[in-house]
XYZ file of C-alpha atoms in Angstrom:
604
model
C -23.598 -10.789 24.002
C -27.242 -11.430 23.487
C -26.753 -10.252 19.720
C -24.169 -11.541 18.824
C -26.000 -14.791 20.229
C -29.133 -14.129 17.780
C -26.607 -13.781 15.083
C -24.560 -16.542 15.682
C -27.924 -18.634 15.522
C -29.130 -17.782 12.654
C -26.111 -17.867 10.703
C -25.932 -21.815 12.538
C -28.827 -22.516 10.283
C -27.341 -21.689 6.939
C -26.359 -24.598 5.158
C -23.901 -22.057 2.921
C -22.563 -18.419 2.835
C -21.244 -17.056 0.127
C -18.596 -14.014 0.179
C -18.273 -12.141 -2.824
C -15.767 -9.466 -2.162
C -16.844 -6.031 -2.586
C -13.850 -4.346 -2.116
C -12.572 -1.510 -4.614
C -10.544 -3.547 -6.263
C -12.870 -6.580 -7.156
C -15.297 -3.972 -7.941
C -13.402 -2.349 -10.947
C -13.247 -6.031 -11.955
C -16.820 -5.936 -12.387
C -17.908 -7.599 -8.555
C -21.126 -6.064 -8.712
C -23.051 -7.951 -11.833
C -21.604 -11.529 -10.085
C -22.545 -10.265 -6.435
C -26.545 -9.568 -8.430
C -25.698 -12.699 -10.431
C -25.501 -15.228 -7.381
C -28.411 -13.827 -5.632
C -30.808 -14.704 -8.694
C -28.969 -18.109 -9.196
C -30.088 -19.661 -6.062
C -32.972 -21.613 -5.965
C -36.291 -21.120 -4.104
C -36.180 -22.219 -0.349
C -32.505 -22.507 -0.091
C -30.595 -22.084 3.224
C -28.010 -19.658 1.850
C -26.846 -16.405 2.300
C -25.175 -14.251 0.264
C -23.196 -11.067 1.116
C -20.326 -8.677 0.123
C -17.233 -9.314 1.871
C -14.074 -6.912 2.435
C -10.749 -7.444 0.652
C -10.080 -11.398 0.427
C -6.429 -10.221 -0.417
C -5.553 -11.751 -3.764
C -6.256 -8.462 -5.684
C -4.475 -10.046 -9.199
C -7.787 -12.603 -9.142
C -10.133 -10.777 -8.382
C -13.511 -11.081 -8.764
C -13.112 -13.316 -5.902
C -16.153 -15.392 -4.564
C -15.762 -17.602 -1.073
C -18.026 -20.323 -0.101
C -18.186 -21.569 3.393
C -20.607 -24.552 3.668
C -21.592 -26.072 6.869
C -19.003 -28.136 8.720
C -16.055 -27.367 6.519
C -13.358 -25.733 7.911
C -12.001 -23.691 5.042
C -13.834 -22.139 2.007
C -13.895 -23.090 -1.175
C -12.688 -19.772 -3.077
C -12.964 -18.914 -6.442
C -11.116 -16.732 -8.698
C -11.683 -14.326 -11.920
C -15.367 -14.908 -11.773
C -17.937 -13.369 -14.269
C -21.719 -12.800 -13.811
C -21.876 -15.463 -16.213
C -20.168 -18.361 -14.004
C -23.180 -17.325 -11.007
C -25.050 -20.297 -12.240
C -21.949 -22.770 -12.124
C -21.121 -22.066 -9.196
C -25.021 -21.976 -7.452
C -25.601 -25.142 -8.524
C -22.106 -26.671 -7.175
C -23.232 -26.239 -3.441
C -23.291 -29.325 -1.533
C -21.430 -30.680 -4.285
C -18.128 -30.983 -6.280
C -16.629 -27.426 -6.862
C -16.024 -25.861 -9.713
C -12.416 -26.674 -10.521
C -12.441 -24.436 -13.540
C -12.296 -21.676 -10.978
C -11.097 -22.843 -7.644
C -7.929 -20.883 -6.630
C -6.330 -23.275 -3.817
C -6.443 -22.397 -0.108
C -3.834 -24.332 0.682
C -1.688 -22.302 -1.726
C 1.093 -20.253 -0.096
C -0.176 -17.474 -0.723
C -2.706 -18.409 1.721
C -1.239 -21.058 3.934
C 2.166 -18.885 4.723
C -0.023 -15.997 6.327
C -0.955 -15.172 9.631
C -3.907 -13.039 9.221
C -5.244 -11.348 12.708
C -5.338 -7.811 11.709
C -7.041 -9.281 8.608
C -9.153 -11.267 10.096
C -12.292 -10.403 9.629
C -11.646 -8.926 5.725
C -13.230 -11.003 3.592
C -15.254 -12.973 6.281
C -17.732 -10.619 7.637
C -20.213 -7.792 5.922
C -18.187 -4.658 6.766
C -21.551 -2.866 7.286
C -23.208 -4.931 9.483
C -22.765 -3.637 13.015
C -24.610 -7.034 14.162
C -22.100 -9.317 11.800
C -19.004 -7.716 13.281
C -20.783 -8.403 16.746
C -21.064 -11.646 15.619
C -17.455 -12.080 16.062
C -16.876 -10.667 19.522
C -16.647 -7.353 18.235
C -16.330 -4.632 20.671
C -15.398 -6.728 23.404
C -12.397 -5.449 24.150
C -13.728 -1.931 23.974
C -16.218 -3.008 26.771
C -13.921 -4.701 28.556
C -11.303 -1.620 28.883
C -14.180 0.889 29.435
C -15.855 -0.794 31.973
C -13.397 -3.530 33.690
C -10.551 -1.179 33.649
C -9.122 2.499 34.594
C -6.904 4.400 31.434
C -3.658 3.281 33.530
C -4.311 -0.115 32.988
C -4.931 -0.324 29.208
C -1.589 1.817 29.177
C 0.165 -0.573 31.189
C -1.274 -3.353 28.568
C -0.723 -2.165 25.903
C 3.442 -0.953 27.016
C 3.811 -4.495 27.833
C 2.201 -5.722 24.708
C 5.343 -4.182 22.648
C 2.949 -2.804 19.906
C 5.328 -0.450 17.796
C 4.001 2.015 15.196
C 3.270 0.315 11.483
C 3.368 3.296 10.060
C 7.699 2.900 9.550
C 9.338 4.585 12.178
C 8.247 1.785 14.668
C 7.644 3.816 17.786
C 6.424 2.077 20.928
C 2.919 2.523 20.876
C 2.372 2.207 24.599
C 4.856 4.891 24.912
C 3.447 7.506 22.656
C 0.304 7.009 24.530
C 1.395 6.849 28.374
C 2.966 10.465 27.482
C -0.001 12.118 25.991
C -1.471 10.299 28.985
C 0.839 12.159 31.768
C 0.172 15.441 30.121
C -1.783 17.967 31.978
C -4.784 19.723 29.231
C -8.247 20.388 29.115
C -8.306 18.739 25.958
C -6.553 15.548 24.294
C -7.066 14.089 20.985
C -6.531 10.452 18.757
C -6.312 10.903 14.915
C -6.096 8.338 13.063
C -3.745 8.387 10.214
C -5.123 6.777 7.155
C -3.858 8.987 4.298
C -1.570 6.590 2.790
C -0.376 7.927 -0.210
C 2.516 5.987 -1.306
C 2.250 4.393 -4.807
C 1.053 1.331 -4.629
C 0.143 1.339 -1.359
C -3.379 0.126 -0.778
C -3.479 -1.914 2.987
C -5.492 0.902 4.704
C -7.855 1.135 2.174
C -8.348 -2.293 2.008
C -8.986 -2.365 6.035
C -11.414 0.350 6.303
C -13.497 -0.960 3.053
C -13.318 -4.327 5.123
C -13.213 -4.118 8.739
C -14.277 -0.698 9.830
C -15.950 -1.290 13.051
C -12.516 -2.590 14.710
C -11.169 0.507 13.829
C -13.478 2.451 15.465
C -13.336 0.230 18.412
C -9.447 0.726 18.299
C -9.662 4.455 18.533
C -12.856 4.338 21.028
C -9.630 2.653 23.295
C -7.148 4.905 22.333
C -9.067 7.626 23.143
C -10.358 5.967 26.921
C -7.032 5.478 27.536
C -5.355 8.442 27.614
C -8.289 11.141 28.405
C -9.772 12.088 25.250
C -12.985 12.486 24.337
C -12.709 13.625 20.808
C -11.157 11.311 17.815
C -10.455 11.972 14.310
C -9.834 9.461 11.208
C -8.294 11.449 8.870
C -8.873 9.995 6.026
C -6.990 9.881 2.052
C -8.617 12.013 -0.415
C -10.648 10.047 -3.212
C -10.912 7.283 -0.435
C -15.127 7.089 -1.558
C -15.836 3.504 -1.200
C -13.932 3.871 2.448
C -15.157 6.795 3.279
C -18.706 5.658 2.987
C -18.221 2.223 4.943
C -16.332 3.884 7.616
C -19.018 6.479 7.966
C -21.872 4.210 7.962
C -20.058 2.148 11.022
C -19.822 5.479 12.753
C -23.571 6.115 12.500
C -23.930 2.279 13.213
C -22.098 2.542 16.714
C -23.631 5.735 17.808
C -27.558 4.466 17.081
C -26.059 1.863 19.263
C -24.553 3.979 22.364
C -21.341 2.743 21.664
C -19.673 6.300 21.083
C -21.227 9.740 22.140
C -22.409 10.741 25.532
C -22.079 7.972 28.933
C -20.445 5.684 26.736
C -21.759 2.086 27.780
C -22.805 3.302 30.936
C -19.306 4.266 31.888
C -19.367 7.604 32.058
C -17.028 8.704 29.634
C -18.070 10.375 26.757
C -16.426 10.270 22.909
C -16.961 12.240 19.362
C -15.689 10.460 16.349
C -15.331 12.598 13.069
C -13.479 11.497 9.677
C -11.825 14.385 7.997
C -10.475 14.398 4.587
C -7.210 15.360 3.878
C -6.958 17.768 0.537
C -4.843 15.633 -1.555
C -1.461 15.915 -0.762
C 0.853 13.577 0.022
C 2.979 15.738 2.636
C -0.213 16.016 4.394
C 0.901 11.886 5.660
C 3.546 13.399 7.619
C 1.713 13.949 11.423
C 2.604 17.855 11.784
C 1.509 18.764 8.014
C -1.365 16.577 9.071
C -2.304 18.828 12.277
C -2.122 22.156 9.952
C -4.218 20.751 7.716
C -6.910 19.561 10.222
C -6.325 23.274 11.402
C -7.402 24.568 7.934
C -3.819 25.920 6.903
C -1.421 25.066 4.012
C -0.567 21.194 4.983
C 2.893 22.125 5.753
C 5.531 20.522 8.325
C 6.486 22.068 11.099
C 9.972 21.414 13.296
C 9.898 19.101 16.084
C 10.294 19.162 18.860
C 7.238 20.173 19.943
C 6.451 16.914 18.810
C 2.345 16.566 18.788
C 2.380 14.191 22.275
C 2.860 17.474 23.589
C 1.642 19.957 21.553
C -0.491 18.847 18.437
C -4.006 19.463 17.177
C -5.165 22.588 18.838
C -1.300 23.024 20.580
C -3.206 20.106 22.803
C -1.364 16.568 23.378
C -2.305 14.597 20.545
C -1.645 10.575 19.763
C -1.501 9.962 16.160
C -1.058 6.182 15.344
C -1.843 4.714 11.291
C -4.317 2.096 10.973
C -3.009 -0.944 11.331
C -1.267 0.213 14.112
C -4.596 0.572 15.886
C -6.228 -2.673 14.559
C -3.978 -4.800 16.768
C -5.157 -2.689 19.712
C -8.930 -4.515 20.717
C -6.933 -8.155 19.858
C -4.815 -6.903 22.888
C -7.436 -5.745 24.566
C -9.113 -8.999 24.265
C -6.149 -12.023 24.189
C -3.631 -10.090 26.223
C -0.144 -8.665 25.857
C 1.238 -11.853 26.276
C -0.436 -13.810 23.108
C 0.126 -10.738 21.403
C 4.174 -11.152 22.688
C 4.083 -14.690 21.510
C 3.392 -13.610 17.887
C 6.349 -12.318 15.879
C 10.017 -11.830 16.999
C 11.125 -10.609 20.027
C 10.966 -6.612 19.453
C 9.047 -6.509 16.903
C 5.679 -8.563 18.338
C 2.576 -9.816 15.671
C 1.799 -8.868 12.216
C 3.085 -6.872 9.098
C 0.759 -5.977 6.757
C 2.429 -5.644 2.903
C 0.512 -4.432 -0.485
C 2.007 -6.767 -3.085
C 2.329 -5.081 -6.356
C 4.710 -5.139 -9.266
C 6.100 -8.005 -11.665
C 5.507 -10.916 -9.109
C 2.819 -13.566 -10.112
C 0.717 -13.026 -6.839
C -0.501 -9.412 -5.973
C -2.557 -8.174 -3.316
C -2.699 -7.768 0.415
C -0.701 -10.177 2.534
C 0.029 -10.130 6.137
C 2.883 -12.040 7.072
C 4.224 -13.040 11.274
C 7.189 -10.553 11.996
C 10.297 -12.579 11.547
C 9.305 -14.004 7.723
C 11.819 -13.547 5.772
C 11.663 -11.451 2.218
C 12.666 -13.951 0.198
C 9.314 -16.550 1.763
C 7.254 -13.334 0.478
C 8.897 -13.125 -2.766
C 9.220 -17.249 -3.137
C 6.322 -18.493 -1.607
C 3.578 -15.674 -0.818
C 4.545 -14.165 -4.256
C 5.068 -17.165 -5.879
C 8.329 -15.622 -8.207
C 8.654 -13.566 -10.873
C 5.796 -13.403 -13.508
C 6.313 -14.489 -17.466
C 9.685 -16.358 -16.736
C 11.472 -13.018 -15.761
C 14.601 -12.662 -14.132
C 14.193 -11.077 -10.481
C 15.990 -7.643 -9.855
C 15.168 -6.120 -6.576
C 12.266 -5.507 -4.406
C 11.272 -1.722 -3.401
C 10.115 -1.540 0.222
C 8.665 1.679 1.950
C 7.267 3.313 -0.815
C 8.425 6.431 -2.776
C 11.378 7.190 -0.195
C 12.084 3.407 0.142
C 15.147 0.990 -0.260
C 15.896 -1.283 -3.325
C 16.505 -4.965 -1.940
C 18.477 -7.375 -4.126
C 18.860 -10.936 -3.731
C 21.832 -10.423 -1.434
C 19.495 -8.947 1.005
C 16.631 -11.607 0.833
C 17.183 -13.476 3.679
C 16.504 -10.260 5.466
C 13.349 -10.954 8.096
C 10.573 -8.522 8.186
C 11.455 -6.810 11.887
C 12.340 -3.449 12.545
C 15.689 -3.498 13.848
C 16.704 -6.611 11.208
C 15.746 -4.311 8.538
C 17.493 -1.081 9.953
C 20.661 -2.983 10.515
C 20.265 -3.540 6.867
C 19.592 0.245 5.766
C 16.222 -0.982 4.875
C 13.474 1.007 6.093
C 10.006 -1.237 7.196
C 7.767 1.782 5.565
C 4.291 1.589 5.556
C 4.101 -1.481 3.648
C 4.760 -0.830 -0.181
C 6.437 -3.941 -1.805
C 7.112 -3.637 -5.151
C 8.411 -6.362 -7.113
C 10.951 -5.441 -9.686
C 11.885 -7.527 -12.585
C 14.664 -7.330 -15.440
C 12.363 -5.633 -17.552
C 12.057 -2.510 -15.493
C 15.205 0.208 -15.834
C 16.427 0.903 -12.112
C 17.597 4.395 -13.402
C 14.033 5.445 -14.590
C 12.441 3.777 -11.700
C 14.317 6.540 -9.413
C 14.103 9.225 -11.833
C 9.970 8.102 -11.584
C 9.951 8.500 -7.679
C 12.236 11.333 -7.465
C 9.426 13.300 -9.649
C 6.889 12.241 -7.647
C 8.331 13.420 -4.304
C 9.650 16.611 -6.303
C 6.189 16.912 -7.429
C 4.389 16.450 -3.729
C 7.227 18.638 -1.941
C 5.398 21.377 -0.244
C 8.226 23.843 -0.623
C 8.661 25.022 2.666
C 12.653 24.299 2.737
C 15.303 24.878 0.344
C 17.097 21.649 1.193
C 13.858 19.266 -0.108
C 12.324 22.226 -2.722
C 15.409 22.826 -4.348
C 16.945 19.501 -3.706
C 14.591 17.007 -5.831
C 14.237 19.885 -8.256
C 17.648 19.401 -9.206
C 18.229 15.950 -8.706
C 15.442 15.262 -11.113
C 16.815 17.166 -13.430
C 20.145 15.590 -13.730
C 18.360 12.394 -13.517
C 16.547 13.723 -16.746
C 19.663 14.194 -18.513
C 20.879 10.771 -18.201
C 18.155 9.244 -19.600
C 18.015 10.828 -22.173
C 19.989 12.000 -25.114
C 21.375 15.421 -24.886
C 19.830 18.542 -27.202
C 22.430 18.843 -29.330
C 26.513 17.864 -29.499
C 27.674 20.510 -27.564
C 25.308 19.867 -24.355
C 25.174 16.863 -21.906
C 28.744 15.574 -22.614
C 29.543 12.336 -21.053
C 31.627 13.708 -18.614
C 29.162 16.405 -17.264
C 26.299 13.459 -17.005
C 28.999 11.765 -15.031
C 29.890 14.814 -12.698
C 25.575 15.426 -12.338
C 25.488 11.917 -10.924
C 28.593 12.503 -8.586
C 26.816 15.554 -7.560
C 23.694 13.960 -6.515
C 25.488 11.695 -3.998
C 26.027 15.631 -2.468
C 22.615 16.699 -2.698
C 21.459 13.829 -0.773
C 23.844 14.030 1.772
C 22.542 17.715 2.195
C 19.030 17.237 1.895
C 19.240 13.851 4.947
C 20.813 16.623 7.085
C 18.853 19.821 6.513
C 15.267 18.748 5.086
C 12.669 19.648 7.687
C 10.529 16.659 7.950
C 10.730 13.128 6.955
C 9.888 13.736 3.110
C 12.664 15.476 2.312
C 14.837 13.765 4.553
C 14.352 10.495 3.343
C 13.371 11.540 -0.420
C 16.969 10.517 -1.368
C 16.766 7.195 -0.374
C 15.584 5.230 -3.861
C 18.594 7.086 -5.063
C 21.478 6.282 -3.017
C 20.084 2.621 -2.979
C 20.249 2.325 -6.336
C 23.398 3.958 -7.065
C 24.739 1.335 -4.551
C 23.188 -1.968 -5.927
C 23.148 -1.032 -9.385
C 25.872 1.424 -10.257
C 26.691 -0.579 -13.837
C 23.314 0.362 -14.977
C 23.962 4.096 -13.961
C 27.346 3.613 -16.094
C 25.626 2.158 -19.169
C 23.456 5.310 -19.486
C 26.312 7.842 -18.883
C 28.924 6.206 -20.926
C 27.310 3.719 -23.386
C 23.957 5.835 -23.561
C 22.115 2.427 -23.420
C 19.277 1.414 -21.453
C 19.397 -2.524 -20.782
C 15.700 -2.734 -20.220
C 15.011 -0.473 -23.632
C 13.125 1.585 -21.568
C 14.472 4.887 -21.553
C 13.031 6.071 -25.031
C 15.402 9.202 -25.038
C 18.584 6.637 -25.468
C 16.660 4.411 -28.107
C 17.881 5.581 -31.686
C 15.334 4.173 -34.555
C 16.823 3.489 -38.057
C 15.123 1.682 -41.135
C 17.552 -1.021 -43.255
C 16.771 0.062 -46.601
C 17.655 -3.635 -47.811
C 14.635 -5.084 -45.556
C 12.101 -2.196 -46.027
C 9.555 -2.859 -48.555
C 7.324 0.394 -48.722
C 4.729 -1.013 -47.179
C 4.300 2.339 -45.275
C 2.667 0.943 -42.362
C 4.970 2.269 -39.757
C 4.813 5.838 -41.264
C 0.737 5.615 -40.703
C 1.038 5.193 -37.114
C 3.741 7.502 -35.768
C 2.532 9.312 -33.878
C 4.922 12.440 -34.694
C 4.960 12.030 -38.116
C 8.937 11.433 -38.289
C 8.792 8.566 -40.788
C 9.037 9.460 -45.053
C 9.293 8.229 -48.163
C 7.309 6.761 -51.197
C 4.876 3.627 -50.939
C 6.938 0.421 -52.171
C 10.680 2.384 -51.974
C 12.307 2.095 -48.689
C 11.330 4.622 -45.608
C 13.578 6.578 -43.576
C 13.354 8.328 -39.523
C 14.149 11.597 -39.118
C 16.249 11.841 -35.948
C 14.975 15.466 -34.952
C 11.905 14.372 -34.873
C 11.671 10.927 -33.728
C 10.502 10.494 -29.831
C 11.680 7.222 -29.597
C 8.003 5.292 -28.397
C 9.029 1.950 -30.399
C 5.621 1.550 -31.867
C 7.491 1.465 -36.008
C 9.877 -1.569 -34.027
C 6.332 -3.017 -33.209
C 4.949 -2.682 -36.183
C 7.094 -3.740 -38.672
C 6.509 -7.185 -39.874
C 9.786 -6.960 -42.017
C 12.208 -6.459 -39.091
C 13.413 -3.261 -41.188
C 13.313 -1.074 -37.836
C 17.147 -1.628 -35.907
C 16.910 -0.332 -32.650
C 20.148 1.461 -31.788
């Protein structure tokens, strides 16, 4: 308290803080010259601070630069800054902003969400133990390790109605109170933060932001039900999070805040991040557990589930990260502001990675009980370039495809499974009319045949083949007597039996649900499935293998400047007589269409 007292009071004397965010994503967007640029632009004797900031959540703007000036309640932000604006926007403080680069707060991409898991992410220096303090960090840790026994943060967190972000939306006071009741000599917490959906970026964007109330979520975790070692297991290439998480770590031990007599309470905790070897199977919590083991990351069939026998064969609680992010606000407010957040069985936050054709991308967190269609509408703000809107793709590379039938669908976890949607981790892609739904599942069925670790025929054989027929329709067969219509048709027919299979007989959750983008599609969007098998046409010209290239001779001048740049040499003839394709040959990229100033290239 006395710390975060000296903080508080010296921050009370700034006139202005500025937040450039220093996040992975501003910082491929160049961050780091504007972060150096604003720290030479201020003048001598000035009462302002400035400091790198976690993810401010509007990724598709980024550089993004906050500035929070004394007695205002909300920041000025800016957007798409450049080293080069540093001086603009020094010499605005205590003045007019600079409207050429002021993104509005007010917007609703800001206004419509509820940020409390995201709180602190783009407000305080994620490696400052003292700025975290600051904001009554680790109070709830010190108030559950020394004002309460393990039975009652269980019985706080049951009543809270916390259920698992990670999808499946387990009861986390449940999961706990059993490892709890288990009798071992050992107990662990891991931390799941190997998301590795595509897209997906939310825990990233957490741990690069806020890492100390992760750590003081698993320091809870960990009190509550007996353990005394925890493990973040973290996503491989993860750097820039893997270095700010660490450096909290080593923060909060120099402190006393993890390790032996923890705060004077006796109990004593180990914290360790692991990294997990690059596989996306390695997500699911028993391929996890081998892989912390040191053996192939491979699932294993439950039940045992890990509550009962996990890392070690010892009771294990696994929970994903923002999961355990809501757990000090709980801690701290109490299971009944946490109860008045949200719906009523699905309580507080989601957290959703916006990415795709919408004109807003980013991290948003949104109350449970939001609709999809305020996300896409509001938080989104539409469909980018005038575009029509096609469907949104929720959970990620086993998710649903949601259509505008389905908008009106609110973001809770029964609501959705009513609706065959799955909540997922948080993937939301937007999909526009420019993207081919066929390709799209063809895309995500290679990547799950691709990360399949093999172990059962149902998922190894089962995306092998669906691929494959998926290949075939999107693409034009090898010669006249292969790939008839009427075996493309049977392939798809077939695949509605391969899915069925692999749902019933896939060992874990990857294969089971790795038929999902499929049968969604082929539900929502069966004409477009029947264009490519019967008309061989793609109606977002995206599937190259259905594209047929032809030159008119009439329009075609000579000029020979589509022959120079393909890129397989398939275009002949002599400079000022007409060209021709040669069919064999031709890989149907599109780049002679592009080219041709004439309009001599038909597209067939």
């Amino acid at each position: 308290a006395d710390m975060a007292e000296q903080v508080r009071a010296l921050d009370a004397d700034l006139e202005h803080e500025v937040r450039v965010c220093m996040a992975a994503s501003c910082q491929s967007s160049g961050a780091a010259p504007v972060f150096e640029g604003l720290k030479g632009a201020l003048p001598e004797g000035h009462r302002c601070k400035v400091k790198g900031v976690g993810c401010m959540g509007l990724c598709s703007a980024g550089p993004l630069v906050a500035v929070q000036s004394k007695g205002t309640a909300e920041p000025v932000v800016y957007r798409d800054v450049v080293a080069e604006d540093a001086p603009d926007i020094a010499a605005s403080l205590g003045g007019a902003p600079v409207e050429r680069l002021r993104q509005p707060t007010d917007a609703p991409f800001f206004a419509r969400q509820q940020k409390i898991v995201l709180e602190n992410c783009g407000v305080i220096d994620p490696e400052s133990f003292k700025g975290y303090i600051a904001v009554g960090g680790y109070s709830g840790m010190v108030k559950a390790l020394t004002e309460m026994t393990p039975a009652e943060v269980l019985r706080e967190m049951t009543a809270s109605g916390l259920r698992g972000r990670g999808g499946g939306g387990y009861p986390t006071g449940l999961k706990w109170s059993t490892v709890a009741k288990m009798p071992a000599d050992q107990k662990y917490v891991i931390c799941n933060a190997d998301e590795g959906d595509p897209g997906a970026f939310m825990d990233r964007s957490i741990l690069e932001g806020d890492p100390h109330r992760l750590i003081e979520a698993m320091t809870i975790a960990a009190y509550a039900i007996g353990s005394s070692n925890a493990i973040l297991y973290l996503k491989a290439r993860s750097e820039h999070a893997r270095v700010r998480i660490q450096k909290a770590i080593d923060q909060v031990r120099d402190y006393g805040l993890i390790g032996h007599n923890v705060y004077s309470s006796g109990y004593n905790l180990d914290i360790s991040v692991r990294m997990e070897p690059g596989a996306f199977v390695c997500g699911e919590e028993t391929a996890l557990i081998n892989s912390l083991e040191g053996k192939r990351g491979m699932p294993q069939l439950k039940p045992p589930y890990p509550t009962t026998s996990g890392l070690s064969g010892k009771p294990t609680v696994i929970n994903n990260v923002e999961t355990l992010m809501n757990v000090p606000l709980i801690m701290q407010n109490g299971p009944e502001w946490f109860r008045s957040i949200g719906t009523e069985k699905s309580p507080g936050t989601k957290i959703f990675s916006i990415t795709g054709r919408g004109r807003m991308s980013g991290v948003v967190e949104v109350e449970m009980g939001t609709t999809l269609k305020t996300i896409l509408d509001e938080i989104v703000d539409g469909i980018k370039d005038g575009k029509e809107f096609k469907a949104i793709q929720i959970g990620g590379a086993s998710g649903a495809f949601i259509t505008s039938e389905d908008l009106d669908t609110p973001v809770d976890f029964d609501a959705m499974k009513r609706q065959g949607i799955g909540m997922g981790s948080g993937g939301f892609v937007v999909i526009d009319e420019t993207s081919c739904i066929v390709d799209l599942v063809r895309y995500y069925m290679e990547f799950i045949r691709k990360e399949s670790c093999g172990k059962c025929i149902p998922c190894r054989e089962g995306t092998g083949r669906m691929l494959e027929i998926l290949e075939s329709v999107i693409k034009k067969p090898a010669n006249e007597d292969s790939g008839t219509t009427l075996e493309r048709f049977k392939g798809v027919m077939q695949l509605e039996t391969i899915a069925s299979v692999m749902k019933d007989a896939s060992l874990c959750g990857l294969g089971q649900n790795a038929p999902n983008p499929f049968v969604s599609a082929l539900k929502n969007f069966r004409e477009e499935f029947e264009e490519h098998i019967f008309d061989r046409k793609c109606r977002a010209n995206v599937c190259r293998g259905l594209r047929t290239f032809l030159i008119d001779v009439e329009k075609c001048t000579g000029c020979t400047v589509c022959a120079g740049k393909c890129p397989v040499n398939a275009i002949y003839g002599t400079r000022l007589q007409p060209y021709f394709i040669v069919e064999d040959k031709c890989i149907g990229c599109g780049i002679c269409y592009d080219v041709c100033k004439f309009s001599a290239v038909i597209v067939k």
